[in-house]
Amino acid sequence: MSKRSLRFTPLLLLLSPALVWASDHWPDKPVKLVVGYAAGGPVDTAARQFAKFLGDQVGQPVVIENKTGASGIIAAENVARAPADGSVLYFLASPTLTITPHIQKGIQIDKDRDFRYLGNLVEYTNVLVVNNKLPVKNISELVAYAKANPGALSFGSAGVGSSNQLSAELLKQRTDTEMLHVPYRGNAPAMIDVIGGKTSMMFDITGTAINYINSGKVRALAVTSKERNRALPDVPSMSEAGIDDYDVTGWYGVVGPAKLDDATAGQIEKALKTVSELPEYRKQMEKVGYTISLRSGKQLKSRIDNEYRLWGEVTAKAGIQADK
């Protein structure tokens, strides 16, 4: 190295800490962040926000790759077979490993065998919205209406086994009511039919439902988390509305191939923590209703196990389990 190069090295170290950090630790090449859902949807949008901040921190491009199909399972299979060097990670949406295995046949991946769990990033809640002409203003009135008119209420969802379908199935089970499920190919067309009155209601992700609620196109009755959502402070939780033992909170996390070594996994967890603590990242996610909820890889695995058991019970009782 020339004297001139040596003279400028300290300045480069001061100006480019992320690049220096990346040169000594993971990553040493661009990172592919796999998303199991289509571009433009809520999972993809959240992943792209995260990827930008992660790339800024580690000094390497973090590139989104959408591998759609089978409610995220195709993407999960892709990551399970990927090189275990930290170059391919999965932006995991909770239903993929907690709900989908109960309702789809022929799944080749195993949550206990195929992944290294790296961390939980954010949580999201669903919100129950109803058509404006439905004569109910709160959950108590909705339950009373459902009991007085068995089967008259219909609810849309993003498809069989989606988290918004199971939010409704859990409500049915907790209140002993009958409602008709109408599956759609995504949340957006389901919401259009709630607004138009073709269906009575749906559970939608808070971040995508806010605009419809604030513009008065639908009426919000309750959020599915134990606590109220910051983005909808006037909307009660299901628990506040009188539905005991009801807590449905979705989340996004990051996982890698099972054989990812401890040193690389530790560096990735460190990077997740750094991004989660950035004020601008937190601001952007909380603005649309997400809650920053950093958990370790070990805590994420425990959460998946618990939710897998819950949704196994719900899907069995609802009669929507796949033949094993």
PDB file of C-alpha atoms in Angstrom:
ATOM      1  CA  MET A   1       0.000   0.000   0.000  1.00  0.00           C
ATOM      2  CA  SER A   2       1.368   3.467  -0.907  1.00  0.00           C
ATOM      3  CA  LYS A   3       2.059   6.202   1.661  1.00  0.00           C
ATOM      4  CA  ARG A   4      -0.745   8.195   0.079  1.00  0.00           C
ATOM      5  CA  SER A   5      -3.200   5.314   0.614  1.00  0.00           C
ATOM      6  CA  LEU A   6      -2.118   4.928   4.208  1.00  0.00           C
ATOM      7  CA  ARG A   7      -2.573   8.646   4.811  1.00  0.00           C
ATOM      8  CA  PHE A   8      -6.250   8.473   3.713  1.00  0.00           C
ATOM      9  CA  THR A   9      -7.149   5.217   5.476  1.00  0.00           C
ATOM     10  CA  PRO A  10      -8.165   6.808   8.844  1.00  0.00           C
ATOM     11  CA  LEU A  11     -10.488   9.192   7.007  1.00  0.00           C
ATOM     12  CA  LEU A  12     -12.149   6.299   5.188  1.00  0.00           C
ATOM     13  CA  LEU A  13     -12.641   4.500   8.461  1.00  0.00           C
ATOM     14  CA  LEU A  14     -14.410   7.529   9.898  1.00  0.00           C
ATOM     15  CA  LEU A  15     -16.586   8.103   6.843  1.00  0.00           C
ATOM     16  CA  SER A  16     -17.620   4.493   6.180  1.00  0.00           C
ATOM     17  CA  PRO A  17     -18.147   2.595   9.460  1.00  0.00           C
ATOM     18  CA  ALA A  18     -20.754   0.309   7.892  1.00  0.00           C
ATOM     19  CA  LEU A  19     -18.357  -0.708   5.123  1.00  0.00           C
ATOM     20  CA  VAL A  20     -15.588  -1.434   7.610  1.00  0.00           C
ATOM     21  CA  TRP A  21     -17.973  -3.422   9.833  1.00  0.00           C
ATOM     22  CA  ALA A  22     -19.099  -5.455   6.830  1.00  0.00           C
ATOM     23  CA  SER A  23     -15.530  -6.194   5.741  1.00  0.00           C
ATOM     24  CA  ASP A  24     -14.748  -8.021   8.995  1.00  0.00           C
ATOM     25  CA  HIS A  25     -18.075  -9.700   9.643  1.00  0.00           C
ATOM     26  CA  TRP A  26     -21.217 -10.881   7.892  1.00  0.00           C
ATOM     27  CA  PRO A  27     -22.022 -10.066   5.137  1.00  0.00           C
ATOM     28  CA  ASP A  28     -19.111 -10.255   2.696  1.00  0.00           C
ATOM     29  CA  LYS A  29     -21.406 -10.110  -0.354  1.00  0.00           C
ATOM     30  CA  PRO A  30     -24.928  -8.907  -1.248  1.00  0.00           C
ATOM     31  CA  VAL A  31     -27.729 -10.485   0.769  1.00  0.00           C
ATOM     32  CA  LYS A  32     -30.881 -11.914  -0.767  1.00  0.00           C
ATOM     33  CA  LEU A  33     -33.977 -11.406   1.402  1.00  0.00           C
ATOM     34  CA  VAL A  34     -36.668 -13.813   0.215  1.00  0.00           C
ATOM     35  CA  VAL A  35     -40.339 -12.850   0.552  1.00  0.00           C
ATOM     36  CA  GLY A  36     -43.097 -15.417   0.151  1.00  0.00           C
ATOM     37  CA  TYR A  37     -45.765 -13.010  -1.083  1.00  0.00           C
ATOM     38  CA  ALA A  38     -46.297 -10.766  -4.096  1.00  0.00           C
ATOM     39  CA  ALA A  39     -44.692  -7.373  -4.560  1.00  0.00           C
ATOM     40  CA  GLY A  40     -46.791  -4.505  -3.256  1.00  0.00           C
ATOM     41  CA  GLY A  41     -48.525  -6.456  -0.512  1.00  0.00           C
ATOM     42  CA  PRO A  42     -48.092  -5.807   3.220  1.00  0.00           C
ATOM     43  CA  VAL A  43     -45.353  -8.442   3.735  1.00  0.00           C
ATOM     44  CA  ASP A  44     -43.371  -7.244   0.719  1.00  0.00           C
ATOM     45  CA  THR A  45     -43.723  -3.591   1.713  1.00  0.00           C
ATOM     46  CA  ALA A  46     -42.479  -4.250   5.249  1.00  0.00           C
ATOM     47  CA  ALA A  47     -39.592  -6.356   3.917  1.00  0.00           C
ATOM     48  CA  ARG A  48     -38.464  -3.595   1.567  1.00  0.00           C
ATOM     49  CA  GLN A  49     -38.447  -1.043   4.371  1.00  0.00           C
ATOM     50  CA  PHE A  50     -36.368  -3.388   6.512  1.00  0.00           C
ATOM     51  CA  ALA A  51     -33.995  -4.274   3.642  1.00  0.00           C
ATOM     52  CA  LYS A  52     -33.165  -0.632   3.002  1.00  0.00           C
ATOM     53  CA  PHE A  53     -32.186   0.019   6.601  1.00  0.00           C
ATOM     54  CA  LEU A  54     -30.319  -3.284   6.908  1.00  0.00           C
ATOM     55  CA  GLY A  55     -28.313  -2.567   3.753  1.00  0.00           C
ATOM     56  CA  ASP A  56     -27.399   0.903   5.022  1.00  0.00           C
ATOM     57  CA  GLN A  57     -26.102  -0.630   8.243  1.00  0.00           C
ATOM     58  CA  VAL A  58     -24.045  -3.511   6.890  1.00  0.00           C
ATOM     59  CA  GLY A  59     -22.671  -1.819   3.795  1.00  0.00           C
ATOM     60  CA  GLN A  60     -23.960  -4.361   1.288  1.00  0.00           C
ATOM     61  CA  PRO A  61     -27.042  -4.397  -0.937  1.00  0.00           C
ATOM     62  CA  VAL A  62     -29.979  -6.349   0.523  1.00  0.00           C
ATOM     63  CA  VAL A  63     -32.053  -7.448  -2.449  1.00  0.00           C
ATOM     64  CA  ILE A  64     -35.676  -8.565  -2.223  1.00  0.00           C
ATOM     65  CA  GLU A  65     -36.640 -11.713  -4.096  1.00  0.00           C
ATOM     66  CA  ASN A  66     -40.355 -12.545  -4.253  1.00  0.00           C
ATOM     67  CA  LYS A  67     -41.078 -16.262  -4.461  1.00  0.00           C
ATOM     68  CA  THR A  68     -44.829 -16.506  -4.239  1.00  0.00           C
ATOM     69  CA  GLY A  69     -47.120 -19.454  -3.769  1.00  0.00           C
ATOM     70  CA  ALA A  70     -48.525 -21.823  -1.155  1.00  0.00           C
ATOM     71  CA  SER A  71     -48.851 -19.077   1.494  1.00  0.00           C
ATOM     72  CA  GLY A  72     -45.099 -18.596   1.753  1.00  0.00           C
ATOM     73  CA  ILE A  73     -44.137 -22.280   1.708  1.00  0.00           C
ATOM     74  CA  ILE A  74     -42.407 -22.121  -1.697  1.00  0.00           C
ATOM     75  CA  ALA A  75     -40.187 -19.311  -0.430  1.00  0.00           C
ATOM     76  CA  ALA A  76     -39.513 -21.223   2.788  1.00  0.00           C
ATOM     77  CA  GLU A  77     -38.445 -24.311   0.831  1.00  0.00           C
ATOM     78  CA  ASN A  78     -36.128 -22.152  -1.265  1.00  0.00           C
ATOM     79  CA  VAL A  79     -34.417 -20.732   1.820  1.00  0.00           C
ATOM     80  CA  ALA A  80     -34.144 -24.123   3.531  1.00  0.00           C
ATOM     81  CA  ARG A  81     -32.089 -25.354   0.521  1.00  0.00           C
ATOM     82  CA  ALA A  82     -29.985 -22.174   0.187  1.00  0.00           C
ATOM     83  CA  PRO A  83     -26.282 -21.858   1.075  1.00  0.00           C
ATOM     84  CA  ALA A  84     -25.914 -21.563   4.852  1.00  0.00           C
ATOM     85  CA  ASP A  85     -23.551 -18.577   4.743  1.00  0.00           C
ATOM     86  CA  GLY A  86     -25.939 -15.718   5.513  1.00  0.00           C
ATOM     87  CA  SER A  87     -26.299 -14.700   1.858  1.00  0.00           C
ATOM     88  CA  VAL A  88     -29.924 -15.899   1.690  1.00  0.00           C
ATOM     89  CA  LEU A  89     -32.426 -15.068   4.430  1.00  0.00           C
ATOM     90  CA  TYR A  90     -36.183 -15.388   4.703  1.00  0.00           C
ATOM     91  CA  PHE A  91     -38.470 -12.510   5.733  1.00  0.00           C
ATOM     92  CA  LEU A  92     -40.959 -14.762   7.484  1.00  0.00           C
ATOM     93  CA  ALA A  93     -44.632 -13.895   7.973  1.00  0.00           C
ATOM     94  CA  SER A  94     -46.089 -15.760  10.949  1.00  0.00           C
ATOM     95  CA  PRO A  95     -48.827 -17.783   9.168  1.00  0.00           C
ATOM     96  CA  THR A  96     -46.297 -19.657   7.024  1.00  0.00           C
ATOM     97  CA  LEU A  97     -44.975 -21.811   9.859  1.00  0.00           C
ATOM     98  CA  THR A  98     -47.832 -21.564  12.369  1.00  0.00           C
ATOM     99  CA  ILE A  99     -50.999 -21.939  10.245  1.00  0.00           C
ATOM    100  CA  THR A 100     -50.182 -23.215   6.752  1.00  0.00           C
ATOM    101  CA  PRO A 101     -48.681 -26.581   7.838  1.00  0.00           C
ATOM    102  CA  HIS A 102     -52.071 -27.486   9.327  1.00  0.00           C
ATOM    103  CA  ILE A 103     -54.076 -26.834   6.176  1.00  0.00           C
ATOM    104  CA  GLN A 104     -51.895 -27.728   3.187  1.00  0.00           C
ATOM    105  CA  LYS A 105     -51.008 -31.207   2.034  1.00  0.00           C
ATOM    106  CA  GLY A 106     -47.558 -32.317   0.942  1.00  0.00           C
ATOM    107  CA  ILE A 107     -45.470 -29.692   2.735  1.00  0.00           C
ATOM    108  CA  GLN A 108     -41.826 -30.771   2.631  1.00  0.00           C
ATOM    109  CA  ILE A 109     -40.357 -28.387   5.180  1.00  0.00           C
ATOM    110  CA  ASP A 110     -40.223 -28.891   8.936  1.00  0.00           C
ATOM    111  CA  LYS A 111     -40.131 -25.970  11.359  1.00  0.00           C
ATOM    112  CA  ASP A 112     -37.982 -27.935  13.814  1.00  0.00           C
ATOM    113  CA  ARG A 113     -35.443 -29.212  11.277  1.00  0.00           C
ATOM    114  CA  ASP A 114     -34.987 -26.805   8.383  1.00  0.00           C
ATOM    115  CA  PHE A 115     -34.351 -23.328   9.790  1.00  0.00           C
ATOM    116  CA  ARG A 116     -32.066 -21.265  11.992  1.00  0.00           C
ATOM    117  CA  TYR A 117     -34.241 -18.711  13.795  1.00  0.00           C
ATOM    118  CA  LEU A 118     -32.658 -15.268  13.945  1.00  0.00           C
ATOM    119  CA  GLY A 119     -35.201 -12.838  15.340  1.00  0.00           C
ATOM    120  CA  ASN A 120     -38.672 -11.340  15.490  1.00  0.00           C
ATOM    121  CA  LEU A 121     -38.838  -7.800  14.049  1.00  0.00           C
ATOM    122  CA  VAL A 122     -42.342  -6.342  14.244  1.00  0.00           C
ATOM    123  CA  GLU A 123     -45.849  -7.317  15.245  1.00  0.00           C
ATOM    124  CA  TYR A 124     -49.085  -6.406  13.537  1.00  0.00           C
ATOM    125  CA  THR A 125     -52.684  -6.728  14.505  1.00  0.00           C
ATOM    126  CA  ASN A 126     -55.782  -7.384  12.475  1.00  0.00           C
ATOM    127  CA  VAL A 127     -58.793  -5.127  12.827  1.00  0.00           C
ATOM    128  CA  LEU A 128     -62.392  -6.239  12.408  1.00  0.00           C
ATOM    129  CA  VAL A 129     -64.240  -3.963   9.992  1.00  0.00           C
ATOM    130  CA  VAL A 130     -67.868  -4.167   8.907  1.00  0.00           C
ATOM    131  CA  ASN A 131     -69.970  -2.775   6.104  1.00  0.00           C
ATOM    132  CA  ASN A 132     -71.378   0.612   7.063  1.00  0.00           C
ATOM    133  CA  LYS A 133     -74.976  -0.534   6.559  1.00  0.00           C
ATOM    134  CA  LEU A 134     -74.656  -3.442   8.970  1.00  0.00           C
ATOM    135  CA  PRO A 135     -76.750  -2.458  12.032  1.00  0.00           C
ATOM    136  CA  VAL A 136     -73.992  -2.984  14.619  1.00  0.00           C
ATOM    137  CA  LYS A 137     -71.702  -0.492  16.314  1.00  0.00           C
ATOM    138  CA  ASN A 138     -69.619  -2.751  18.549  1.00  0.00           C
ATOM    139  CA  ILE A 139     -68.679  -6.375  19.197  1.00  0.00           C
ATOM    140  CA  SER A 140     -71.543  -7.001  21.611  1.00  0.00           C
ATOM    141  CA  GLU A 141     -74.063  -5.917  18.988  1.00  0.00           C
ATOM    142  CA  LEU A 142     -72.289  -8.000  16.347  1.00  0.00           C
ATOM    143  CA  VAL A 143     -72.480 -11.142  18.498  1.00  0.00           C
ATOM    144  CA  ALA A 144     -76.134 -10.474  19.333  1.00  0.00           C
ATOM    145  CA  TYR A 145     -76.915  -9.982  15.623  1.00  0.00           C
ATOM    146  CA  ALA A 146     -75.106 -13.201  14.714  1.00  0.00           C
ATOM    147  CA  LYS A 147     -77.014 -15.195  17.335  1.00  0.00           C
ATOM    148  CA  ALA A 148     -80.334 -13.724  16.242  1.00  0.00           C
ATOM    149  CA  ASN A 149     -79.569 -14.372  12.560  1.00  0.00           C
ATOM    150  CA  PRO A 150     -77.550 -17.617  12.341  1.00  0.00           C
ATOM    151  CA  GLY A 151     -75.495 -17.752   9.160  1.00  0.00           C
ATOM    152  CA  ALA A 152     -76.589 -14.311   7.965  1.00  0.00           C
ATOM    153  CA  LEU A 153     -73.172 -12.732   8.543  1.00  0.00           C
ATOM    154  CA  SER A 154     -70.423 -13.399   6.013  1.00  0.00           C
ATOM    155  CA  PHE A 155     -66.750 -12.596   6.308  1.00  0.00           C
ATOM    156  CA  GLY A 156     -64.139 -12.213   3.571  1.00  0.00           C
ATOM    157  CA  SER A 157     -60.523 -13.310   3.792  1.00  0.00           C
ATOM    158  CA  ALA A 158     -57.351 -13.554   1.732  1.00  0.00           C
ATOM    159  CA  GLY A 159     -57.974 -17.279   1.308  1.00  0.00           C
ATOM    160  CA  VAL A 160     -58.495 -20.537   3.146  1.00  0.00           C
ATOM    161  CA  GLY A 161     -56.144 -20.720   6.117  1.00  0.00           C
ATOM    162  CA  SER A 162     -55.186 -17.047   6.038  1.00  0.00           C
ATOM    163  CA  SER A 163     -54.692 -15.253   9.330  1.00  0.00           C
ATOM    164  CA  ASN A 164     -57.788 -13.133   8.718  1.00  0.00           C
ATOM    165  CA  GLN A 165     -59.926 -16.221   8.165  1.00  0.00           C
ATOM    166  CA  LEU A 166     -58.620 -17.772  11.373  1.00  0.00           C
ATOM    167  CA  SER A 167     -59.179 -14.514  13.274  1.00  0.00           C
ATOM    168  CA  ALA A 168     -62.851 -14.889  12.341  1.00  0.00           C
ATOM    169  CA  GLU A 169     -62.900 -18.617  13.115  1.00  0.00           C
ATOM    170  CA  LEU A 170     -61.515 -17.892  16.574  1.00  0.00           C
ATOM    171  CA  LEU A 171     -64.212 -15.245  17.101  1.00  0.00           C
ATOM    172  CA  LYS A 172     -66.877 -17.778  16.089  1.00  0.00           C
ATOM    173  CA  GLN A 173     -65.479 -20.326  18.520  1.00  0.00           C
ATOM    174  CA  ARG A 174     -65.152 -17.881  21.401  1.00  0.00           C
ATOM    175  CA  THR A 175     -68.732 -16.572  20.925  1.00  0.00           C
ATOM    176  CA  ASP A 176     -70.476 -19.753  19.708  1.00  0.00           C
ATOM    177  CA  THR A 177     -71.819 -18.029  16.586  1.00  0.00           C
ATOM    178  CA  GLU A 178     -72.274 -19.023  12.942  1.00  0.00           C
ATOM    179  CA  MET A 179     -70.847 -16.945  10.087  1.00  0.00           C
ATOM    180  CA  LEU A 180     -70.149 -17.762   6.436  1.00  0.00           C
ATOM    181  CA  HIS A 181     -66.563 -17.679   5.158  1.00  0.00           C
ATOM    182  CA  VAL A 182     -65.988 -16.181   1.681  1.00  0.00           C
ATOM    183  CA  PRO A 183     -62.365 -16.639   0.530  1.00  0.00           C
ATOM    184  CA  TYR A 184     -60.724 -14.248  -1.949  1.00  0.00           C
ATOM    185  CA  ARG A 185     -57.353 -14.049  -3.667  1.00  0.00           C
ATOM    186  CA  GLY A 186     -55.954 -11.429  -1.353  1.00  0.00           C
ATOM    187  CA  ASN A 187     -57.091  -8.850   1.173  1.00  0.00           C
ATOM    188  CA  ALA A 188     -57.772  -6.099  -1.371  1.00  0.00           C
ATOM    189  CA  PRO A 189     -60.647  -7.787  -3.255  1.00  0.00           C
ATOM    190  CA  ALA A 190     -62.105  -8.963   0.048  1.00  0.00           C
ATOM    191  CA  MET A 191     -62.137  -5.379   1.336  1.00  0.00           C
ATOM    192  CA  ILE A 192     -63.801  -4.124  -1.851  1.00  0.00           C
ATOM    193  CA  ASP A 193     -66.718  -6.476  -1.280  1.00  0.00           C
ATOM    194  CA  VAL A 194     -67.067  -5.466   2.374  1.00  0.00           C
ATOM    195  CA  ILE A 195     -67.270  -1.832   1.261  1.00  0.00           C
ATOM    196  CA  GLY A 196     -69.797  -2.737  -1.435  1.00  0.00           C
ATOM    197  CA  GLY A 197     -71.914  -4.854   0.901  1.00  0.00           C
ATOM    198  CA  LYS A 198     -71.410  -8.214  -0.822  1.00  0.00           C
ATOM    199  CA  THR A 199     -69.938  -9.496   2.440  1.00  0.00           C
ATOM    200  CA  SER A 200     -70.662  -8.291   5.960  1.00  0.00           C
ATOM    201  CA  MET A 201     -67.183  -7.941   7.397  1.00  0.00           C
ATOM    202  CA  MET A 202     -63.543  -8.986   7.420  1.00  0.00           C
ATOM    203  CA  PHE A 203     -60.427  -8.937   9.558  1.00  0.00           C
ATOM    204  CA  ASP A 204     -57.733  -6.950   7.758  1.00  0.00           C
ATOM    205  CA  ILE A 205     -54.166  -5.977   8.682  1.00  0.00           C
ATOM    206  CA  THR A 206     -54.276  -2.639  10.463  1.00  0.00           C
ATOM    207  CA  GLY A 207     -51.716  -1.058   8.152  1.00  0.00           C
ATOM    208  CA  THR A 208     -53.829  -1.639   5.045  1.00  0.00           C
ATOM    209  CA  ALA A 209     -57.224  -1.052   6.677  1.00  0.00           C
ATOM    210  CA  ILE A 210     -56.441   2.357   8.215  1.00  0.00           C
ATOM    211  CA  ASN A 211     -57.199   4.380   5.089  1.00  0.00           C
ATOM    212  CA  TYR A 212     -60.573   2.685   4.597  1.00  0.00           C
ATOM    213  CA  ILE A 213     -61.450   3.267   8.249  1.00  0.00           C
ATOM    214  CA  ASN A 214     -60.311   6.887   8.357  1.00  0.00           C
ATOM    215  CA  SER A 215     -62.132   7.694   5.123  1.00  0.00           C
ATOM    216  CA  GLY A 216     -65.364   6.239   6.518  1.00  0.00           C
ATOM    217  CA  LYS A 217     -65.669   3.466   3.931  1.00  0.00           C
ATOM    218  CA  VAL A 218     -65.933   0.788   6.643  1.00  0.00           C
ATOM    219  CA  ARG A 219     -66.579   0.758  10.395  1.00  0.00           C
ATOM    220  CA  ALA A 220     -63.931  -0.626  12.765  1.00  0.00           C
ATOM    221  CA  LEU A 221     -65.197  -2.636  15.748  1.00  0.00           C
ATOM    222  CA  ALA A 222     -62.079  -4.071  17.419  1.00  0.00           C
ATOM    223  CA  VAL A 223     -58.423  -4.964  16.990  1.00  0.00           C
ATOM    224  CA  THR A 224     -57.271  -8.514  17.595  1.00  0.00           C
ATOM    225  CA  SER A 225     -54.362  -7.813  19.963  1.00  0.00           C
ATOM    226  CA  LYS A 226     -54.633  -7.623  23.749  1.00  0.00           C
ATOM    227  CA  GLU A 227     -53.813  -3.916  23.702  1.00  0.00           C
ATOM    228  CA  ARG A 228     -55.130  -1.121  21.505  1.00  0.00           C
ATOM    229  CA  ASN A 229     -53.165  -0.256  18.397  1.00  0.00           C
ATOM    230  CA  ARG A 230     -51.383   3.118  18.282  1.00  0.00           C
ATOM    231  CA  ALA A 231     -52.600   3.788  14.775  1.00  0.00           C
ATOM    232  CA  LEU A 232     -56.249   3.248  15.854  1.00  0.00           C
ATOM    233  CA  PRO A 233     -56.378   4.560  19.421  1.00  0.00           C
ATOM    234  CA  ASP A 234     -60.176   4.814  19.506  1.00  0.00           C
ATOM    235  CA  VAL A 235     -60.762   1.194  18.512  1.00  0.00           C
ATOM    236  CA  PRO A 236     -60.994  -1.243  21.461  1.00  0.00           C
ATOM    237  CA  SER A 237     -59.235  -4.580  21.658  1.00  0.00           C
ATOM    238  CA  MET A 238     -61.267  -7.800  21.549  1.00  0.00           C
ATOM    239  CA  SER A 239     -60.523  -8.262  25.232  1.00  0.00           C
ATOM    240  CA  GLU A 240     -61.872  -4.794  26.051  1.00  0.00           C
ATOM    241  CA  ALA A 241     -64.920  -5.597  23.944  1.00  0.00           C
ATOM    242  CA  GLY A 242     -65.673  -8.586  26.150  1.00  0.00           C
ATOM    243  CA  ILE A 243     -64.187 -11.488  24.167  1.00  0.00           C
ATOM    244  CA  ASP A 244     -62.112 -13.400  26.708  1.00  0.00           C
ATOM    245  CA  ASP A 245     -58.978 -15.320  25.765  1.00  0.00           C
ATOM    246  CA  TYR A 246     -58.705 -13.655  22.375  1.00  0.00           C
ATOM    247  CA  ASP A 247     -55.277 -12.493  21.216  1.00  0.00           C
ATOM    248  CA  VAL A 248     -54.256 -12.720  17.565  1.00  0.00           C
ATOM    249  CA  THR A 249     -51.043 -10.870  16.830  1.00  0.00           C
ATOM    250  CA  GLY A 250     -49.168 -11.507  13.618  1.00  0.00           C
ATOM    251  CA  TRP A 251     -45.491 -10.806  13.165  1.00  0.00           C
ATOM    252  CA  TYR A 252     -42.583 -10.718  10.745  1.00  0.00           C
ATOM    253  CA  GLY A 253     -39.212 -12.236  11.526  1.00  0.00           C
ATOM    254  CA  VAL A 254     -35.985 -13.386   9.896  1.00  0.00           C
ATOM    255  CA  VAL A 255     -34.761 -16.959   9.526  1.00  0.00           C
ATOM    256  CA  GLY A 256     -31.981 -18.681   7.613  1.00  0.00           C
ATOM    257  CA  PRO A 257     -31.014 -22.211   6.628  1.00  0.00           C
ATOM    258  CA  ALA A 258     -30.633 -24.636   9.515  1.00  0.00           C
ATOM    259  CA  LYS A 259     -26.864 -25.100   9.082  1.00  0.00           C
ATOM    260  CA  LEU A 260     -26.068 -21.396   9.515  1.00  0.00           C
ATOM    261  CA  ASP A 261     -23.097 -21.297  11.909  1.00  0.00           C
ATOM    262  CA  ASP A 262     -23.203 -19.642  15.320  1.00  0.00           C
ATOM    263  CA  ALA A 263     -20.819 -16.804  14.444  1.00  0.00           C
ATOM    264  CA  THR A 264     -22.768 -15.720  11.368  1.00  0.00           C
ATOM    265  CA  ALA A 265     -26.105 -16.120  13.149  1.00  0.00           C
ATOM    266  CA  GLY A 266     -24.806 -13.924  15.966  1.00  0.00           C
ATOM    267  CA  GLN A 267     -23.809 -11.182  13.533  1.00  0.00           C
ATOM    268  CA  ILE A 268     -27.208 -11.289  11.848  1.00  0.00           C
ATOM    269  CA  GLU A 269     -29.010 -11.037  15.187  1.00  0.00           C
ATOM    270  CA  LYS A 270     -26.790  -8.065  16.044  1.00  0.00           C
ATOM    271  CA  ALA A 271     -27.742  -6.389  12.758  1.00  0.00           C
ATOM    272  CA  LEU A 272     -31.465  -6.981  13.385  1.00  0.00           C
ATOM    273  CA  LYS A 273     -31.133  -5.350  16.795  1.00  0.00           C
ATOM    274  CA  THR A 274     -29.315  -2.354  15.313  1.00  0.00           C
ATOM    275  CA  VAL A 275     -32.008  -1.759  12.689  1.00  0.00           C
ATOM    276  CA  SER A 276     -34.819  -2.215  15.219  1.00  0.00           C
ATOM    277  CA  GLU A 277     -33.357   0.554  17.372  1.00  0.00           C
ATOM    278  CA  LEU A 278     -33.083   3.109  14.556  1.00  0.00           C
ATOM    279  CA  PRO A 279     -35.548   5.981  15.205  1.00  0.00           C
ATOM    280  CA  GLU A 280     -36.403   6.455  11.514  1.00  0.00           C
ATOM    281  CA  TYR A 281     -37.119   2.751  10.998  1.00  0.00           C
ATOM    282  CA  ARG A 282     -39.310   2.660  14.094  1.00  0.00           C
ATOM    283  CA  LYS A 283     -41.152   5.780  12.983  1.00  0.00           C
ATOM    284  CA  GLN A 284     -41.909   4.402   9.520  1.00  0.00           C
ATOM    285  CA  MET A 285     -43.186   1.064  10.825  1.00  0.00           C
ATOM    286  CA  GLU A 286     -45.265   2.486  13.683  1.00  0.00           C
ATOM    287  CA  LYS A 287     -46.894   5.029  11.356  1.00  0.00           C
ATOM    288  CA  VAL A 288     -48.787   2.238   9.597  1.00  0.00           C
ATOM    289  CA  GLY A 289     -49.670   0.284  12.718  1.00  0.00           C
ATOM    290  CA  TYR A 290     -46.719  -2.046  13.243  1.00  0.00           C
ATOM    291  CA  THR A 291     -45.189  -2.449  16.692  1.00  0.00           C
ATOM    292  CA  ILE A 292     -41.438  -2.966  16.990  1.00  0.00           C
ATOM    293  CA  SER A 293     -41.014  -6.257  18.822  1.00  0.00           C
ATOM    294  CA  LEU A 294     -37.430  -7.480  18.708  1.00  0.00           C
ATOM    295  CA  ARG A 295     -37.018 -11.028  20.018  1.00  0.00           C
ATOM    296  CA  SER A 296     -34.046 -13.345  19.814  1.00  0.00           C
ATOM    297  CA  GLY A 297     -33.940 -16.354  17.542  1.00  0.00           C
ATOM    298  CA  LYS A 298     -34.588 -18.620  20.520  1.00  0.00           C
ATOM    299  CA  GLN A 299     -37.608 -16.558  21.566  1.00  0.00           C
ATOM    300  CA  LEU A 300     -38.925 -16.583  17.979  1.00  0.00           C
ATOM    301  CA  LYS A 301     -38.739 -20.381  17.848  1.00  0.00           C
ATOM    302  CA  SER A 302     -40.639 -20.652  21.154  1.00  0.00           C
ATOM    303  CA  ARG A 303     -43.304 -18.288  19.828  1.00  0.00           C
ATOM    304  CA  ILE A 304     -43.731 -20.323  16.656  1.00  0.00           C
ATOM    305  CA  ASP A 305     -44.152 -23.516  18.681  1.00  0.00           C
ATOM    306  CA  ASN A 306     -46.847 -21.935  20.867  1.00  0.00           C
ATOM    307  CA  GLU A 307     -48.788 -20.444  17.957  1.00  0.00           C
ATOM    308  CA  TYR A 308     -48.483 -23.668  15.977  1.00  0.00           C
ATOM    309  CA  ARG A 309     -50.322 -25.456  18.795  1.00  0.00           C
ATOM    310  CA  LEU A 310     -53.018 -22.743  19.007  1.00  0.00           C
ATOM    311  CA  TRP A 311     -53.794 -22.754  15.292  1.00  0.00           C
ATOM    312  CA  GLY A 312     -53.713 -26.528  15.201  1.00  0.00           C
ATOM    313  CA  GLU A 313     -56.594 -26.527  17.670  1.00  0.00           C
ATOM    314  CA  VAL A 314     -58.511 -23.781  15.841  1.00  0.00           C
ATOM    315  CA  THR A 315     -58.165 -25.337  12.382  1.00  0.00           C
ATOM    316  CA  ALA A 316     -59.138 -28.772  13.690  1.00  0.00           C
ATOM    317  CA  LYS A 317     -62.266 -27.413  15.341  1.00  0.00           C
ATOM    318  CA  ALA A 318     -63.136 -25.401  12.223  1.00  0.00           C
ATOM    319  CA  GLY A 319     -62.701 -28.468  10.047  1.00  0.00           C
ATOM    320  CA  ILE A 320     -60.097 -26.968   7.730  1.00  0.00           C
ATOM    321  CA  GLN A 321     -57.101 -29.186   8.462  1.00  0.00           C
ATOM    322  CA  ALA A 322     -55.404 -30.957   5.589  1.00  0.00           C
ATOM    323  CA  ASP A 323     -55.145 -34.726   5.579  1.00  0.00           C
ATOM    324  CA  LYS A 324     -51.683 -35.581   6.858  1.00  0.00           C
TER     325      LYS A 324
END
